[in-house]
PDB file of C-alpha atoms and ligand atoms in Angstrom:
ATOM      1  CA  MET A   1     161.489 104.474 118.000  1.00 52.00           C
ATOM      2  CA  LYS A   2     159.332 106.270 115.493  1.00 54.00           C
ATOM      3  CA  THR A   3     157.732 102.948 114.475  1.00 54.00           C
ATOM      4  CA  ILE A   4     157.006 102.067 118.099  1.00 57.00           C
ATOM      5  CA  LEU A   5     155.424 105.474 118.671  1.00 56.00           C
ATOM      6  CA  LEU A   6     153.280 105.098 115.571  1.00 53.00           C
ATOM      7  CA  GLY A   7     152.233 101.642 116.731  1.00 57.00           C
ATOM      8  CA  LEU A   8     151.323 102.965 120.166  1.00 56.00           C
ATOM      9  CA  THR A   9     149.362 105.850 118.654  1.00 56.00           C
ATOM     10  CA  ALA A  10     147.424 103.406 116.473  1.00 53.00           C
ATOM     11  CA  ALA A  11     146.686 101.131 119.445  1.00 55.00           C
ATOM     12  CA  LEU A  12     145.515 104.111 121.469  1.00 54.00           C
ATOM     13  CA  ALA A  13     143.297 105.281 118.618  1.00 52.00           C
ATOM     14  CA  VAL A  14     141.642 101.853 118.500  1.00 49.00           C
ATOM     15  CA  LEU A  15     141.064 101.934 122.262  1.00 53.00           C
ATOM     16  CA  LEU A  16     139.584 105.417 122.174  1.00 55.00           C
ATOM     17  CA  HIS A  17     137.514 104.853 119.042  1.00 53.00           C
ATOM     18  CA  PRO A  18     136.547 101.187 118.846  1.00 49.00           C
ATOM     19  CA  ALA A  19     135.133 100.161 115.453  1.00 48.00           C
ATOM     20  CA  PRO A  20     131.319 100.289 115.498  1.00 50.00           C
ATOM     21  CA  ALA A  21     129.742  96.894 116.046  1.00 61.00           C
ATOM     22  CA  ALA A  22     128.628  95.320 112.783  1.00 80.00           C
ATOM     23  CA  ALA A  23     124.944  95.910 112.097  1.00 89.00           C
ATOM     24  CA  ALA A  24     122.699  92.969 112.936  1.00 91.00           C
ATOM     25  CA  LEU A  25     120.813  93.097 109.619  1.00 97.00           C
ATOM     26  CA  ARG A  26     121.595  94.170 106.087  1.00 98.00           C
ATOM     27  CA  VAL A  27     118.464  95.768 104.673  1.00 98.00           C
ATOM     28  CA  VAL A  28     118.020  96.591 100.990  1.00 98.00           C
ATOM     29  CA  THR A  29     115.087  98.742  99.869  1.00 98.00           C
ATOM     30  CA  THR A  30     113.954  99.612  96.364  1.00 98.00           C
ATOM     31  CA  THR A  31     113.545 103.338  97.083  1.00 98.00           C
ATOM     32  CA  GLU A  32     115.155 105.957  99.287  1.00 98.00           C
ATOM     33  CA  GLY A  33     111.841 106.681 100.986  1.00 98.00           C
ATOM     34  CA  LEU A  34     111.683 103.107 102.255  1.00 98.00           C
ATOM     35  CA  ALA A  35     115.388 103.256 103.190  1.00 98.00           C
ATOM     36  CA  SER A  36     114.753 106.322 105.334  1.00 98.00           C
ATOM     37  CA  LEU A  37     111.878 104.585 107.147  1.00 98.00           C
ATOM     38  CA  ALA A  38     114.053 101.495 107.737  1.00 98.00           C
ATOM     39  CA  ARG A  39     116.793 103.729 109.247  1.00 98.00           C
ATOM     40  CA  GLU A  40     114.282 105.478 111.492  1.00 98.00           C
ATOM     41  CA  VAL A  41     113.122 102.143 112.882  1.00 98.00           C
ATOM     42  CA  GLY A  42     116.378 100.159 112.756  1.00 98.00           C
ATOM     43  CA  GLY A  43     118.984 102.721 113.837  1.00 98.00           C
ATOM     44  CA  ASP A  44     122.466 101.240 114.285  1.00 97.00           C
ATOM     45  CA  ARG A  45     121.175  97.674 114.219  1.00 97.00           C
ATOM     46  CA  VAL A  46     120.600  97.871 110.471  1.00 98.00           C
ATOM     47  CA  GLU A  47     122.732  98.771 107.508  1.00 98.00           C
ATOM     48  CA  VAL A  48     120.402 100.105 104.832  1.00 98.00           C
ATOM     49  CA  GLN A  49     120.952 100.548 101.104  1.00 97.00           C
ATOM     50  CA  SER A  50     118.474 101.685  98.471  1.00 98.00           C
ATOM     51  CA  LEU A  51     118.563 100.238  94.951  1.00 98.00           C
ATOM     52  CA  SER A  52     117.290 103.493  93.396  1.00 98.00           C
ATOM     53  CA  ARG A  53     118.209 107.117  94.039  1.00 97.00           C
ATOM     54  CA  GLY A  54     115.672 109.797  94.890  1.00 97.00           C
ATOM     55  CA  VAL A  55     116.489 111.669  91.672  1.00 96.00           C
ATOM     56  CA  GLN A  56     115.484 108.662  89.549  1.00 96.00           C
ATOM     57  CA  ASP A  57     112.101 107.691  88.159  1.00 95.00           C
ATOM     58  CA  PRO A  58     111.264 104.647  90.333  1.00 96.00           C
ATOM     59  CA  HIS A  59     109.205 103.023  87.575  1.00 94.00           C
ATOM     60  CA  PHE A  60     112.261 102.723  85.341  1.00 94.00           C
ATOM     61  CA  VAL A  61     115.492 101.808  87.125  1.00 96.00           C
ATOM     62  CA  ASP A  62     118.361 100.268  85.198  1.00 95.00           C
ATOM     63  CA  ALA A  63     118.579  96.610  86.357  1.00 92.00           C
ATOM     64  CA  ASN A  64     122.364  96.833  86.751  1.00 93.00           C
ATOM     65  CA  PRO A  65     123.973  93.520  87.895  1.00 93.00           C
ATOM     66  CA  ILE A  66     125.715  95.424  90.738  1.00 95.00           C
ATOM     67  CA  LEU A  67     122.264  95.770  92.294  1.00 97.00           C
ATOM     68  CA  ALA A  68     121.807  91.968  92.165  1.00 97.00           C
ATOM     69  CA  VAL A  69     125.049  91.603  94.135  1.00 96.00           C
ATOM     70  CA  LYS A  70     123.632  93.899  96.851  1.00 96.00           C
ATOM     71  CA  LEU A  71     120.519  91.715  96.958  1.00 98.00           C
ATOM     72  CA  ARG A  72     122.573  88.527  97.299  1.00 97.00           C
ATOM     73  CA  ALA A  73     123.827  89.636 100.716  1.00 94.00           C
ATOM     74  CA  ALA A  74     120.520  91.132 101.919  1.00 97.00           C
ATOM     75  CA  ASP A  75     118.889  89.881 105.127  1.00 98.00           C
ATOM     76  CA  LEU A  76     115.745  91.786 104.199  1.00 98.00           C
ATOM     77  CA  LEU A  77     114.377  93.268 100.977  1.00 98.00           C
ATOM     78  CA  VAL A  78     111.692  95.934 101.325  1.00 98.00           C
ATOM     79  CA  ASP A  79     109.897  96.857  98.102  1.00 98.00           C
ATOM     80  CA  VAL A  80     106.971  99.214  97.428  1.00 98.00           C
ATOM     81  CA  GLY A  81     104.801  96.793  95.450  1.00 97.00           C
ATOM     82  CA  LEU A  82     101.646  97.532  93.412  1.00 96.00           C
ATOM     83  CA  ASP A  83     103.790  96.945  90.311  1.00 94.00           C
ATOM     84  CA  LEU A  84     105.948 100.062  90.846  1.00 96.00           C
ATOM     85  CA  GLU A  85     109.148  98.028  90.415  1.00 97.00           C
ATOM     86  CA  ILE A  86     107.762  95.326  88.113  1.00 95.00           C
ATOM     87  CA  GLY A  87     109.949  96.408  85.189  1.00 94.00           C
ATOM     88  CA  TRP A  88     113.256  95.997  87.032  1.00 97.00           C
ATOM     89  CA  LEU A  89     113.075  94.272  90.427  1.00 97.00           C
ATOM     90  CA  PRO A  90     111.996  90.710  89.477  1.00 97.00           C
ATOM     91  CA  PRO A  91     115.034  90.127  87.190  1.00 96.00           C
ATOM     92  CA  LEU A  92     117.386  91.448  89.888  1.00 97.00           C
ATOM     93  CA  VAL A  93     115.825  89.278  92.599  1.00 97.00           C
ATOM     94  CA  GLY A  94     116.134  86.305  90.224  1.00 95.00           C
ATOM     95  CA  GLN A  95     119.806  87.032  89.556  1.00 95.00           C
ATOM     96  CA  SER A  96     120.549  87.502  93.273  1.00 96.00           C
ATOM     97  CA  ARG A  97     120.103  83.749  93.968  1.00 95.00           C
ATOM     98  CA  ASN A  98     118.886  84.771  97.433  1.00 96.00           C
ATOM     99  CA  ALA A  99     115.900  82.448  97.980  1.00 95.00           C
ATOM    100  CA  ALA A 100     114.675  84.171 101.156  1.00 96.00           C
ATOM    101  CA  ILE A 101     113.946  87.513  99.456  1.00 98.00           C
ATOM    102  CA  GLN A 102     111.692  86.096  96.745  1.00 95.00           C
ATOM    103  CA  PRO A 103     108.067  87.366  96.871  1.00 93.00           C
ATOM    104  CA  GLY A 104     106.399  85.805  99.894  1.00 91.00           C
ATOM    105  CA  GLY A 105     109.797  84.823 101.359  1.00 93.00           C
ATOM    106  CA  ALA A 106     110.522  85.273 105.061  1.00 94.00           C
ATOM    107  CA  HIS A 107     113.084  87.971 104.323  1.00 98.00           C
ATOM    108  CA  ARG A 108     110.875  90.047 102.021  1.00 98.00           C
ATOM    109  CA  LEU A 109     108.464  92.823 102.961  1.00 98.00           C
ATOM    110  CA  THR A 110     106.236  94.462 100.363  1.00 98.00           C
ATOM    111  CA  ALA A 111     105.258  97.810 101.873  1.00 98.00           C
ATOM    112  CA  ALA A 112     101.940  97.982  99.991  1.00 98.00           C
ATOM    113  CA  SER A 113     100.688  95.120 102.196  1.00 97.00           C
ATOM    114  CA  ALA A 114     100.690  97.559 105.150  1.00 98.00           C
ATOM    115  CA  ILE A 115      98.427 100.252 103.655  1.00 98.00           C
ATOM    116  CA  SER A 116      95.029 100.668 102.027  1.00 97.00           C
ATOM    117  CA  ALA A 117      95.587 101.396  98.332  1.00 96.00           C
ATOM    118  CA  LEU A 118      93.827 104.113  96.336  1.00 96.00           C
ATOM    119  CA  ASP A 119      93.165 104.357  92.578  1.00 92.00           C
ATOM    120  CA  VAL A 120      92.460 100.631  92.427  1.00 91.00           C
ATOM    121  CA  PRO A 121      90.979 100.129  88.935  1.00 85.00           C
ATOM    122  CA  THR A 122      87.542  98.562  88.817  1.00 80.00           C
ATOM    123  CA  GLY A 123      87.387  97.764  85.108  1.00 75.00           C
ATOM    124  CA  ALA A 124      89.844  95.986  82.824  1.00 71.00           C
ATOM    125  CA  VAL A 125      93.365  97.430  82.819  1.00 67.00           C
ATOM    126  CA  ASP A 126      96.135  96.839  80.386  1.00 66.00           C
ATOM    127  CA  ARG A 127      99.681  97.690  81.395  1.00 61.00           C
ATOM    128  CA  SER A 128     100.777  97.217  77.789  1.00 61.00           C
ATOM    129  CA  ALA A 129      98.345  99.995  76.784  1.00 57.00           C
ATOM    130  CA  GLY A 130     100.287 102.376  78.975  1.00 62.00           C
ATOM    131  CA  ASP A 131      98.756 102.130  82.423  1.00 71.00           C
ATOM    132  CA  LEU A 132     101.573 101.851  84.947  1.00 79.00           C
ATOM    133  CA  HIS A 133      99.286 101.354  87.952  1.00 86.00           C
ATOM    134  CA  PRO A 134      97.139  98.304  87.129  1.00 86.00           C
ATOM    135  CA  GLY A 135      96.852  97.149  90.781  1.00 88.00           C
ATOM    136  CA  GLY A 136      96.306 100.526  92.443  1.00 93.00           C
ATOM    137  CA  ASN A 137      98.489 103.579  93.026  1.00 95.00           C
ATOM    138  CA  PRO A 138     101.976 102.746  94.395  1.00 97.00           C
ATOM    139  CA  HIS A 139     102.948 106.328  95.418  1.00 97.00           C
ATOM    140  CA  PHE A 140     101.628 106.005  98.979  1.00 98.00           C
ATOM    141  CA  LEU A 141     104.674 107.413 100.783  1.00 98.00           C
ATOM    142  CA  THR A 142     103.489 110.928  99.889  1.00 98.00           C
ATOM    143  CA  ASP A 143     101.072 110.423 102.816  1.00 98.00           C
ATOM    144  CA  PRO A 144     102.857 110.404 106.218  1.00 98.00           C
ATOM    145  CA  ARG A 145      99.986 108.531 107.855  1.00 98.00           C
ATOM    146  CA  ARG A 146     100.569 105.647 105.500  1.00 98.00           C
ATOM    147  CA  ALA A 147     104.350 105.977 105.859  1.00 98.00           C
ATOM    148  CA  LEU A 148     103.884 105.424 109.581  1.00 98.00           C
ATOM    149  CA  GLN A 149     101.986 102.202 108.851  1.00 98.00           C
ATOM    150  CA  VAL A 150     104.864 101.098 106.634  1.00 98.00           C
ATOM    151  CA  ALA A 151     107.421 101.972 109.357  1.00 98.00           C
ATOM    152  CA  GLU A 152     105.430  99.841 111.801  1.00 98.00           C
ATOM    153  CA  ALA A 153     105.397  96.911 109.350  1.00 98.00           C
ATOM    154  CA  ILE A 154     109.182  97.272 108.932  1.00 98.00           C
ATOM    155  CA  SER A 155     109.537  97.258 112.725  1.00 98.00           C
ATOM    156  CA  VAL A 156     107.566  93.996 113.002  1.00 98.00           C
ATOM    157  CA  LYS A 157     109.687  92.413 110.268  1.00 98.00           C
ATOM    158  CA  LEU A 158     112.984  93.531 111.816  1.00 98.00           C
ATOM    159  CA  THR A 159     111.852  92.165 115.184  1.00 98.00           C
ATOM    160  CA  ASN A 160     111.010  88.794 113.613  1.00 98.00           C
ATOM    161  CA  LEU A 161     114.406  88.590 111.928  1.00 98.00           C
ATOM    162  CA  ASP A 162     116.414  89.981 114.863  1.00 98.00           C
ATOM    163  CA  PRO A 163     114.555  89.269 118.140  1.00 97.00           C
ATOM    164  CA  ALA A 164     117.530  90.516 120.181  1.00 97.00           C
ATOM    165  CA  GLY A 165     116.782  94.012 118.849  1.00 97.00           C
ATOM    166  CA  ALA A 166     113.060  93.949 119.759  1.00 98.00           C
ATOM    167  CA  ALA A 167     113.302  96.667 122.434  1.00 98.00           C
ATOM    168  CA  VAL A 168     115.384  98.952 120.187  1.00 98.00           C
ATOM    169  CA  TYR A 169     112.936  98.597 117.291  1.00 98.00           C
ATOM    170  CA  ALA A 170     109.904  99.191 119.529  1.00 98.00           C
ATOM    171  CA  ASP A 171     111.493 102.244 121.112  1.00 98.00           C
ATOM    172  CA  ARG A 172     112.621 103.781 117.825  1.00 98.00           C
ATOM    173  CA  THR A 173     109.223 103.135 116.205  1.00 98.00           C
ATOM    174  CA  ALA A 174     107.497 104.913 119.090  1.00 98.00           C
ATOM    175  CA  THR A 175     109.891 107.862 118.708  1.00 98.00           C
ATOM    176  CA  PHE A 176     109.228 108.029 114.964  1.00 98.00           C
ATOM    177  CA  ARG A 177     105.478 107.911 115.585  1.00 98.00           C
ATOM    178  CA  ARG A 178     105.773 110.915 117.919  1.00 98.00           C
ATOM    179  CA  LYS A 179     107.847 112.836 115.363  1.00 98.00           C
ATOM    180  CA  VAL A 180     105.282 112.137 112.617  1.00 98.00           C
ATOM    181  CA  GLU A 181     102.359 113.095 114.854  1.00 98.00           C
ATOM    182  CA  THR A 182     104.013 116.389 115.820  1.00 98.00           C
ATOM    183  CA  ALA A 183     104.823 117.168 112.186  1.00 98.00           C
ATOM    184  CA  LEU A 184     101.248 116.303 111.144  1.00 98.00           C
ATOM    185  CA  GLN A 185      99.883 118.896 113.555  1.00 97.00           C
ATOM    186  CA  GLY A 186     102.083 121.624 112.093  1.00 97.00           C
ATOM    187  CA  TRP A 187     101.224 120.668 108.531  1.00 97.00           C
ATOM    188  CA  LYS A 188      97.518 120.558 109.353  1.00 95.00           C
ATOM    189  CA  ALA A 189      97.671 124.202 110.438  1.00 95.00           C
ATOM    190  CA  GLU A 190      99.243 125.184 107.109  1.00 95.00           C
ATOM    191  CA  LEU A 191      97.115 122.978 104.882  1.00 95.00           C
ATOM    192  CA  GLY A 192      93.738 123.194 106.619  1.00 95.00           C
ATOM    193  CA  PRO A 193      92.750 126.590 105.147  1.00 95.00           C
ATOM    194  CA  LEU A 194      93.725 125.411 101.647  1.00 96.00           C
ATOM    195  CA  ALA A 195      91.457 122.352 101.502  1.00 96.00           C
ATOM    196  CA  GLY A 196      89.603 122.127  98.213  1.00 96.00           C
ATOM    197  CA  ARG A 197      92.196 124.090  96.196  1.00 96.00           C
ATOM    198  CA  LYS A 198      92.781 122.438  92.846  1.00 97.00           C
ATOM    199  CA  VAL A 199      96.054 121.261  91.364  1.00 97.00           C
ATOM    200  CA  PHE A 200      97.282 119.318  88.363  1.00 97.00           C
ATOM    201  CA  THR A 201      99.962 116.697  88.779  1.00 97.00           C
ATOM    202  CA  HIS A 202     102.238 115.504  86.011  1.00 96.00           C
ATOM    203  CA  HIS A 203     102.031 111.785  86.831  1.00 94.00           C
ATOM    204  CA  ARG A 204      99.378 110.355  89.134  1.00 93.00           C
ATOM    205  CA  THR A 205     101.823 110.521  92.048  1.00 93.00           C
ATOM    206  CA  LEU A 206      99.973 112.658  94.550  1.00 96.00           C
ATOM    207  CA  THR A 207      96.720 110.738  95.043  1.00 96.00           C
ATOM    208  CA  TYR A 208      97.697 109.910  98.642  1.00 98.00           C
ATOM    209  CA  PHE A 209      99.116 113.379  99.302  1.00 97.00           C
ATOM    210  CA  LEU A 210      95.832 114.913  98.166  1.00 97.00           C
ATOM    211  CA  ASP A 211      93.838 112.365 100.181  1.00 96.00           C
ATOM    212  CA  TRP A 212      95.796 113.478 103.240  1.00 97.00           C
ATOM    213  CA  THR A 213      95.925 117.245 102.623  1.00 97.00           C
ATOM    214  CA  GLY A 214      92.407 117.853 101.332  1.00 97.00           C
ATOM    215  CA  LEU A 215      93.698 119.427  98.122  1.00 97.00           C
ATOM    216  CA  VAL A 216      91.948 118.241  94.971  1.00 97.00           C
ATOM    217  CA  SER A 217      93.276 116.930  91.664  1.00 96.00           C
ATOM    218  CA  ALA A 218      91.814 118.625  88.601  1.00 97.00           C
ATOM    219  CA  GLY A 219      93.693 116.229  86.325  1.00 96.00           C
ATOM    220  CA  GLU A 220      97.066 114.856  85.299  1.00 96.00           C
ATOM    221  CA  LEU A 221      99.336 115.852  82.445  1.00 96.00           C
ATOM    222  CA  GLU A 222      99.687 112.167  81.593  1.00 94.00           C
ATOM    223  CA  PRO A 223      96.290 110.992  80.283  1.00 91.00           C
ATOM    224  CA  LYS A 224      97.097 107.552  81.777  1.00 87.00           C
ATOM    225  CA  PRO A 225      99.939 106.932  84.253  1.00 85.00           C
ATOM    226  CA  GLY A 226     103.036 106.521  82.101  1.00 86.00           C
ATOM    227  CA  THR A 227     101.592 107.931  78.870  1.00 87.00           C
ATOM    228  CA  PRO A 228     103.059 111.203  77.515  1.00 88.00           C
ATOM    229  CA  PRO A 229     100.496 113.985  77.049  1.00 91.00           C
ATOM    230  CA  PRO A 230      99.157 114.480  73.498  1.00 93.00           C
ATOM    231  CA  PRO A 231      98.323 118.096  72.419  1.00 94.00           C
ATOM    232  CA  ALA A 232      94.549 117.528  72.545  1.00 96.00           C
ATOM    233  CA  HIS A 233      94.826 116.456  76.173  1.00 97.00           C
ATOM    234  CA  LEU A 234      96.873 119.567  77.022  1.00 97.00           C
ATOM    235  CA  ALA A 235      94.271 121.782  75.344  1.00 97.00           C
ATOM    236  CA  LYS A 236      91.591 120.181  77.520  1.00 97.00           C
ATOM    237  CA  LEU A 237      93.691 120.826  80.647  1.00 97.00           C
ATOM    238  CA  VAL A 238      94.100 124.489  79.708  1.00 97.00           C
ATOM    239  CA  GLU A 239      90.302 124.758  79.569  1.00 97.00           C
ATOM    240  CA  VAL A 240      89.903 122.990  82.915  1.00 97.00           C
ATOM    241  CA  ALA A 241      92.565 125.194  84.541  1.00 97.00           C
ATOM    242  CA  ARG A 242      90.857 128.399  83.414  1.00 96.00           C
ATOM    243  CA  ARG A 243      87.395 127.184  84.396  1.00 96.00           C
ATOM    244  CA  GLU A 244      88.319 125.724  87.798  1.00 96.00           C
ATOM    245  CA  GLY A 245      91.090 128.109  88.852  1.00 94.00           C
ATOM    246  CA  VAL A 246      93.884 125.566  89.007  1.00 97.00           C
ATOM    247  CA  LYS A 247      96.869 127.274  90.621  1.00 94.00           C
ATOM    248  CA  ALA A 248      99.616 124.678  90.568  1.00 97.00           C
ATOM    249  CA  ILE A 249     101.041 121.980  88.319  1.00 97.00           C
ATOM    250  CA  VAL A 250     103.055 119.700  90.553  1.00 97.00           C
ATOM    251  CA  VAL A 251     105.797 117.793  88.781  1.00 96.00           C
ATOM    252  CA  GLU A 252     108.538 115.503  90.111  1.00 96.00           C
ATOM    253  CA  ASN A 253     111.947 116.767  89.098  1.00 95.00           C
ATOM    254  CA  HIS A 254     112.804 113.549  87.222  1.00 94.00           C
ATOM    255  CA  TYR A 255     110.129 114.284  84.605  1.00 95.00           C
ATOM    256  CA  ASP A 256     110.545 116.443  81.515  1.00 94.00           C
ATOM    257  CA  SER A 257     108.379 119.450  82.426  1.00 94.00           C
ATOM    258  CA  ARG A 258     108.014 121.048  78.983  1.00 95.00           C
ATOM    259  CA  SER A 259     104.323 120.152  78.681  1.00 96.00           C
ATOM    260  CA  ASP A 260     103.741 121.433  82.236  1.00 96.00           C
ATOM    261  CA  ASP A 261     105.453 124.732  81.333  1.00 96.00           C
ATOM    262  CA  GLN A 262     103.245 124.997  78.247  1.00 96.00           C
ATOM    263  CA  VAL A 263     100.019 124.615  80.257  1.00 97.00           C
ATOM    264  CA  ALA A 264     101.355 127.058  82.860  1.00 97.00           C
ATOM    265  CA  ARG A 265     102.059 129.709  80.233  1.00 96.00           C
ATOM    266  CA  LEU A 266      98.517 129.475  78.882  1.00 96.00           C
ATOM    267  CA  THR A 267      96.737 129.527  82.235  1.00 95.00           C
ATOM    268  CA  GLY A 268      98.707 131.397  84.864  1.00 90.00           C
ATOM    269  CA  ALA A 269      99.081 128.251  86.984  1.00 95.00           C
ATOM    270  CA  ARG A 270     102.555 127.784  88.468  1.00 96.00           C
ATOM    271  CA  VAL A 271     104.782 124.805  87.809  1.00 97.00           C
ATOM    272  CA  VAL A 272     105.844 123.403  91.181  1.00 96.00           C
ATOM    273  CA  PRO A 273     108.912 121.177  91.021  1.00 96.00           C
ATOM    274  CA  ILE A 274     109.080 118.598  93.801  1.00 97.00           C
ATOM    275  CA  PRO A 275     111.471 115.759  94.594  1.00 97.00           C
ATOM    276  CA  GLY A 276     110.153 112.350  93.533  1.00 97.00           C
ATOM    277  CA  ASP A 277     111.424 110.760  96.736  1.00 98.00           C
ATOM    278  CA  VAL A 278     113.690 111.206  99.742  1.00 98.00           C
ATOM    279  CA  GLY A 279     117.060 112.407  98.390  1.00 98.00           C
ATOM    280  CA  GLY A 280     115.480 113.851  95.238  1.00 97.00           C
ATOM    281  CA  ASP A 281     116.334 117.319  96.564  1.00 97.00           C
ATOM    282  CA  PRO A 282     119.240 118.254  98.860  1.00 96.00           C
ATOM    283  CA  ALA A 283     116.737 119.770 101.326  1.00 96.00           C
ATOM    284  CA  GLY A 284     114.859 116.466 101.716  1.00 97.00           C
ATOM    285  CA  LYS A 285     117.380 113.905 102.875  1.00 97.00           C
ATOM    286  CA  ASP A 286     115.167 111.988 105.258  1.00 98.00           C
ATOM    287  CA  TYR A 287     111.503 111.095 105.197  1.00 98.00           C
ATOM    288  CA  LEU A 288     110.097 113.956 107.264  1.00 98.00           C
ATOM    289  CA  SER A 289     112.189 116.668 105.602  1.00 98.00           C
ATOM    290  CA  TYR A 290     111.099 115.294 102.206  1.00 98.00           C
ATOM    291  CA  VAL A 291     107.389 115.554 103.118  1.00 98.00           C
ATOM    292  CA  GLY A 292     108.072 118.967 104.666  1.00 98.00           C
ATOM    293  CA  LEU A 293     109.432 120.095 101.333  1.00 97.00           C
ATOM    294  CA  LEU A 294     106.385 118.777  99.434  1.00 97.00           C
ATOM    295  CA  VAL A 295     104.087 120.665 101.772  1.00 97.00           C
ATOM    296  CA  LYS A 296     106.135 123.880 101.616  1.00 97.00           C
ATOM    297  CA  ARG A 297     106.334 123.986  97.817  1.00 96.00           C
ATOM    298  CA  VAL A 298     102.663 123.130  97.259  1.00 96.00           C
ATOM    299  CA  VAL A 299     101.410 125.522  99.951  1.00 96.00           C
ATOM    300  CA  GLU A 300     103.431 128.386  98.442  1.00 95.00           C
ATOM    301  CA  ALA A 301     101.876 127.744  95.040  1.00 93.00           C
ATOM    302  CA  VAL A 302      98.204 127.331  95.972  1.00 93.00           C
ATOM    303  CA  LYS A 303      97.690 129.841  98.794  1.00 90.00           C
TER     304      LYS A 303
HETATM  305 ZN1   ZN B   1     103.465 105.770  89.035  1.00 77.28          ZN
END
């Protein structure tokens, strides 16, 4: 009797709570920022996984074979591009034996193709000499206007791969656009009066954020993206900070901030820790809350 009752209860539970339909597409992204955008656009039709965590330095992710297994089953791979993942993604994509997600493949989207890049070097660059951004700056998701362009490119790609979901993707993209536009208005009110204020950044991560907010970079702790700061460079920054009234040193929480602290002590500028990506701080679990956090922390420091 007990067994029959248990069986009936289980059957009833299935009827009342049917298992969710399997997602139409398995999407793998290289970063949590891209994963959040894919979820905004894809909703329940996509199952999204990020290869890196928001607390990690996205330039240097351990190319663990488990990640290649995730890529093997992917219907779509979305990467940032501009060489951000060049040290770890190509070997994983090779190991995945998934032909469709190779660069240029039908099931691959490189987000950088959707935006206009900044910091594109004009002279000779040498990655081996320490420059991590030889093709332009890959940290464009710090600008919500560009993130919206990326979300739209993801929407187009999802529609191509899953035409039955076209209406869902179009609808969700329009909703996301409205959310971004509303948020932009609020941020503009906070940031507008602060245009022209000067900040240092640890790595050259905030080029697009500054382009959007009107704040100005007075320099980076790293003399070249990826190169640790030598003492002479720090001494120069201390001079610049005193002369130009630099109020904030913005540093992603995955970097060692000892050199930032040193410059802060000598100048009165404040070290501002920020998440490096969505998920890099518990208060920034999706794209818009992550940008909200960047704005909040920077505004507090420079006003
Ligand atoms: Zn970088």
